[in-house]
Amino acid sequence: METYEYDKRKCPTHASGEQCAKLLFPVKDALDVLSGKWKLQIILSLSFGKKRFKQIQREIPGLTPKVLSKELKDLEMNELVERHVYDTLPVSIEYELTNYGTTIKPLLGELHKWGSKHRKRIIARNGRKN
Amino acid sequence: METYEYDKRKCPTHASGEQCAKLLFPVKDALDVLSGKWKLQIILSLSFGKKRFKQIQREIPGLTPKVLSKELKDLEMNELVERHVYDTLPVSIEYELTNYGTTIKPLLGELHKWGSKHRKRIIARNGRKN
């Protein structure tokens, strides 16, 4: 637990705000690109292979086409996702994680692990209440 | 890279939407609790020790008192953060991660690691452009 990079330097209770703010920079950077309800879910969906727009949409309940289209554009802009247009009739389009996009997999693994524990905890808690 | 829990089951390109949606549940659960720009930054700030409201606020640029107050309440509700009120004059209040809150540290470690790489990449790319 204590081996993560951000633990090497310290941000103790009485450190100055500035000292600590610097420590938060990389986390803030990551969140700027990945935060929101959808981006990580889209990346997870694409981590299993190329997909068409409709396929991604079907897998993520509550995600509207308008929002998915915007999120995919953001992800393309950040070079995490690539859009392939195939010369078929009608033209077919697929989305794929870039090599850079696949570097998010370990983060998704942790998110999935924590989410699984959290889900069990919530279910157990609600079970006690009923 | 292929050892994460979510990779054990597969969600291939032509799997049904429902099959894949189930795979996304834990990630969705985690995002429900942690998504947004601030919560993970607040948890990271508290991962170094108990802090007062003002201290947290100073460390996270752009975070207003109103939003911090709301975020702390959400985190308390999800049992990730505890609020301690001390019988001093004036009353002093500190926020601390619960044991459950500390289970997010590995996730924060990954976020920090990825954010550091992303930061380097952006700086290198902008350097090439100038």
Coordinates of C-alpha atoms in Angstrom, one line a residue:
Chain A
M1 CA 0.0 0.0 0.0
E2 CA 2.9 2.4 0.7
T3 CA 4.8 1.8 -2.5
Y4 CA 2.9 4.2 -4.8
E5 CA 4.9 7.0 -6.3
Y6 CA 2.8 9.7 -4.7
D7 CA 3.7 8.3 -1.3
K8 CA 7.4 8.7 -1.8
R9 CA 7.2 12.4 -1.2
K10 CA 5.1 13.5 1.7
C11 CA 2.3 15.9 2.1
P12 CA 1.8 15.9 5.9
T13 CA -1.0 17.5 7.7
H14 CA 0.9 20.7 8.2
A15 CA 2.7 21.0 4.9
S16 CA 1.9 24.2 2.9
G17 CA -0.9 24.1 0.4
E18 CA 1.5 24.7 -2.4
Q19 CA 3.6 21.7 -1.6
C20 CA 0.6 19.4 -1.6
A21 CA -0.9 21.0 -4.7
K22 CA 2.1 20.0 -6.7
L23 CA 1.7 16.4 -5.6
L24 CA -1.8 16.5 -7.0
F25 CA -0.8 17.7 -10.5
P26 CA -0.6 14.2 -12.1
V27 CA -3.8 13.1 -10.6
K28 CA -5.5 16.3 -11.7
D29 CA -4.0 15.8 -15.2
A30 CA -5.4 12.2 -15.3
L31 CA -8.8 13.4 -14.1
D32 CA -8.9 16.2 -16.7
V33 CA -8.7 13.6 -19.4
L34 CA -10.7 10.7 -17.8
S35 CA -13.2 12.2 -15.4
G36 CA -16.9 12.1 -15.9
K37 CA -19.3 9.2 -15.9
W38 CA -18.5 7.8 -19.3
K39 CA -15.0 8.0 -20.6
L40 CA -13.6 5.2 -18.5
Q41 CA -16.6 3.0 -19.4
I42 CA -16.1 3.7 -23.1
I43 CA -12.4 2.8 -22.8
L44 CA -13.3 -0.4 -20.9
S45 CA -15.7 -1.4 -23.6
L46 CA -13.1 -0.8 -26.3
S47 CA -10.4 -2.6 -24.3
F48 CA -12.0 -5.9 -25.5
G49 CA -11.7 -4.9 -29.2
K50 CA -12.8 -2.6 -32.0
K51 CA -16.4 -1.7 -31.8
R52 CA -19.0 0.2 -33.8
F53 CA -20.8 3.2 -32.4
K54 CA -24.0 1.3 -31.8
Q55 CA -22.2 -1.6 -30.0
I56 CA -20.6 0.8 -27.5
Q57 CA -23.9 2.5 -26.9
R58 CA -25.7 -0.8 -26.3
E59 CA -23.2 -1.8 -23.7
I60 CA -23.4 1.3 -21.6
P61 CA -26.9 1.9 -20.2
G62 CA -27.9 5.5 -20.0
L63 CA -25.4 6.8 -22.5
T64 CA -27.1 8.8 -25.2
P65 CA -25.8 9.0 -28.8
K66 CA -25.2 12.7 -28.5
V67 CA -23.0 12.3 -25.4
L68 CA -21.2 9.2 -26.8
S69 CA -20.3 11.1 -29.9
K70 CA -18.9 14.0 -27.9
E71 CA -17.0 11.6 -25.6
L72 CA -15.5 9.7 -28.5
K73 CA -14.3 13.0 -30.1
D74 CA -12.7 14.0 -26.8
L75 CA -11.0 10.6 -26.6
E76 CA -9.8 10.9 -30.2
M77 CA -8.4 14.4 -29.5
N78 CA -6.4 13.0 -26.6
E79 CA -5.1 10.2 -28.8
L80 CA -6.7 7.5 -26.7
V81 CA -9.1 6.3 -29.3
E82 CA -8.8 5.9 -33.1
R83 CA -11.7 6.1 -35.6
H84 CA -11.5 3.7 -38.6
V85 CA -13.6 4.4 -41.7
Y86 CA -13.9 1.4 -44.0
D87 CA -14.6 1.6 -47.7
T88 CA -17.7 -0.6 -47.7
L89 CA -21.3 -0.1 -48.8
P90 CA -22.6 1.5 -46.6
V91 CA -19.4 3.0 -45.2
S92 CA -18.7 1.3 -41.8
I93 CA -16.9 3.0 -39.0
E94 CA -15.2 1.4 -36.0
Y95 CA -13.5 2.7 -32.9
E96 CA -10.4 1.2 -31.4
L97 CA -8.1 2.0 -28.5
T98 CA -4.7 3.4 -29.6
N99 CA -1.6 1.9 -28.0
Y100 CA -1.6 4.9 -25.7
G101 CA -5.2 4.2 -24.9
T102 CA -4.3 0.7 -23.7
T103 CA -2.0 2.2 -21.1
I104 CA -5.1 2.9 -19.1
K105 CA -5.8 -0.8 -18.6
P106 CA -4.1 -1.1 -15.2
L107 CA -6.1 1.8 -13.9
L108 CA -9.3 0.2 -15.2
G109 CA -8.2 -3.0 -13.5
E110 CA -8.0 -1.2 -10.2
L111 CA -11.3 0.5 -10.8
H112 CA -12.9 -2.8 -11.5
K113 CA -11.4 -4.4 -8.4
W114 CA -12.5 -1.6 -6.1
G115 CA -15.9 -1.4 -7.7
S116 CA -16.4 -5.1 -7.2
K117 CA -15.6 -4.8 -3.4
H118 CA -17.8 -1.7 -3.2
R119 CA -20.7 -3.5 -4.8
K120 CA -20.4 -6.4 -2.4
R121 CA -20.3 -4.0 0.6
I122 CA -23.4 -2.1 -0.5
I123 CA -25.3 -5.3 -1.1
A124 CA -24.3 -6.6 2.3
R125 CA -25.3 -3.4 4.0
N126 CA -28.7 -3.3 2.3
G127 CA -29.2 -6.9 3.2
R128 CA -28.7 -6.1 6.9
K129 CA -31.2 -3.3 6.7
N130 CA -34.0 -5.4 5.2
Chain B
M1 CA -1.7 -6.4 -18.6
E2 CA -4.0 -9.3 -19.2
T3 CA -4.3 -10.4 -15.6
Y4 CA -7.0 -8.0 -14.5
E5 CA -10.2 -9.5 -13.2
Y6 CA -12.3 -7.9 -16.0
D7 CA -10.2 -9.7 -18.6
K8 CA -11.0 -13.1 -17.3
R9 CA -14.4 -13.0 -18.8
K10 CA -14.5 -11.7 -22.3
C11 CA -16.6 -9.1 -24.0
P12 CA -15.7 -9.7 -27.6
T13 CA -16.6 -7.4 -30.4
H14 CA -19.7 -9.4 -31.3
A15 CA -21.0 -10.2 -27.8
S16 CA -24.4 -9.0 -27.0
G17 CA -24.8 -5.6 -25.3
E18 CA -26.2 -7.2 -22.2
Q19 CA -23.2 -9.5 -21.7
C20 CA -20.9 -6.6 -21.8
A21 CA -23.0 -4.3 -19.7
K22 CA -22.7 -6.7 -16.8
L23 CA -19.0 -6.6 -17.1
L24 CA -19.2 -2.9 -16.7
F25 CA -21.3 -2.9 -13.5
P26 CA -18.4 -2.7 -11.0
V27 CA -16.7 0.0 -13.0
K28 CA -20.0 1.9 -13.1
D29 CA -20.4 1.4 -9.3
A30 CA -16.9 2.8 -8.7
L31 CA -17.5 5.7 -10.9
D32 CA -20.9 6.5 -9.3
V33 CA -19.0 7.1 -6.0
L34 CA -15.8 8.5 -7.3
S35 CA -16.4 10.3 -10.5
G36 CA -16.3 14.1 -11.0
K37 CA -13.2 16.3 -10.9
W38 CA -12.9 16.5 -7.1
K39 CA -13.6 13.4 -5.1
L40 CA -10.4 11.5 -5.9
Q41 CA -8.3 14.7 -5.4
I42 CA -9.9 15.1 -1.9
I43 CA -9.2 11.5 -1.1
L44 CA -5.6 11.9 -2.2
S45 CA -5.2 14.9 -0.1
L46 CA -6.6 13.1 3.0
S47 CA -4.5 10.0 2.2
F48 CA -1.6 11.9 3.8
G49 CA -3.4 12.4 7.1
K50 CA -6.3 14.2 8.8
K51 CA -7.0 17.7 7.6
R52 CA -9.1 20.7 8.3
F53 CA -11.5 22.1 5.7
K54 CA -9.3 25.1 4.8
Q55 CA -6.2 22.9 4.4
I56 CA -8.0 20.6 1.9
Q57 CA -9.3 23.7 0.0
R58 CA -5.8 25.3 -0.2
E59 CA -4.3 22.2 -1.7
I60 CA -6.8 21.8 -4.5
P61 CA -6.8 24.8 -6.8
G62 CA -10.2 25.8 -8.2
L63 CA -12.2 23.9 -5.6
T64 CA -14.7 26.3 -4.0
P65 CA -15.9 26.0 -0.3
K66 CA -19.4 25.2 -1.5
V67 CA -18.4 22.4 -3.7
L68 CA -15.9 21.0 -1.2
S69 CA -18.6 21.0 1.5
K70 CA -20.9 19.0 -0.8
E71 CA -18.2 16.6 -1.9
L72 CA -17.2 15.9 1.8
K73 CA -20.8 15.2 2.6
D74 CA -21.1 12.7 -0.3
L75 CA -17.8 11.0 0.8
E76 CA -19.1 10.8 4.4
M77 CA -22.4 9.3 3.2
N78 CA -20.4 6.6 1.3
E79 CA -18.3 6.0 4.5
L80 CA -15.1 6.9 2.8
V81 CA -14.4 10.0 5.0
E82 CA -15.1 10.7 8.7
R83 CA -15.7 14.1 10.3
H84 CA -14.2 14.6 13.7
V85 CA -15.4 17.5 15.9
Y86 CA -13.1 18.4 18.8
D87 CA -14.2 20.0 22.0
T88 CA -11.8 23.0 21.8
L89 CA -12.4 26.7 21.7
P90 CA -13.4 27.5 19.0
V91 CA -14.6 24.0 18.1
S92 CA -12.2 22.4 15.6
I93 CA -13.2 20.0 12.9
E94 CA -11.0 17.6 10.9
Y95 CA -11.6 15.2 8.1
E96 CA -10.0 11.8 7.9
L97 CA -10.2 8.8 5.6
T98 CA -12.0 5.8 7.1
N99 CA -10.4 2.4 6.8
Y100 CA -12.7 1.8 3.9
G101 CA -11.5 5.1 2.3
T102 CA -7.9 3.9 2.4
T103 CA -8.8 1.0 0.1
I104 CA -8.9 3.5 -2.7
K105 CA -5.1 4.1 -2.4
P106 CA -4.1 1.5 -5.0
L107 CA -6.5 3.1 -7.5
L108 CA -5.0 6.5 -6.7
G109 CA -1.5 5.1 -7.2
E110 CA -2.5 4.0 -10.7
L111 CA -4.1 7.3 -11.4
H112 CA -1.0 9.1 -10.3
K113 CA 1.2 6.9 -12.3
W114 CA -0.8 7.3 -15.5
G115 CA -1.2 11.0 -14.9
S116 CA 2.6 11.4 -14.6
K117 CA 3.1 9.6 -17.9
H118 CA 0.3 11.7 -19.5
R119 CA 1.9 14.9 -18.3
K120 CA 5.3 14.0 -19.7
R121 CA 3.7 13.1 -23.0
I122 CA 1.8 16.4 -23.3
I123 CA 4.8 18.4 -22.4
A124 CA 6.9 16.5 -25.0
R125 CA 4.2 17.0 -27.7
N126 CA 3.9 20.7 -27.0
G127 CA 7.7 21.0 -27.0
R128 CA 7.8 19.6 -30.6
K129 CA 5.2 22.1 -31.8
N130 CA 7.1 25.2 -30.6

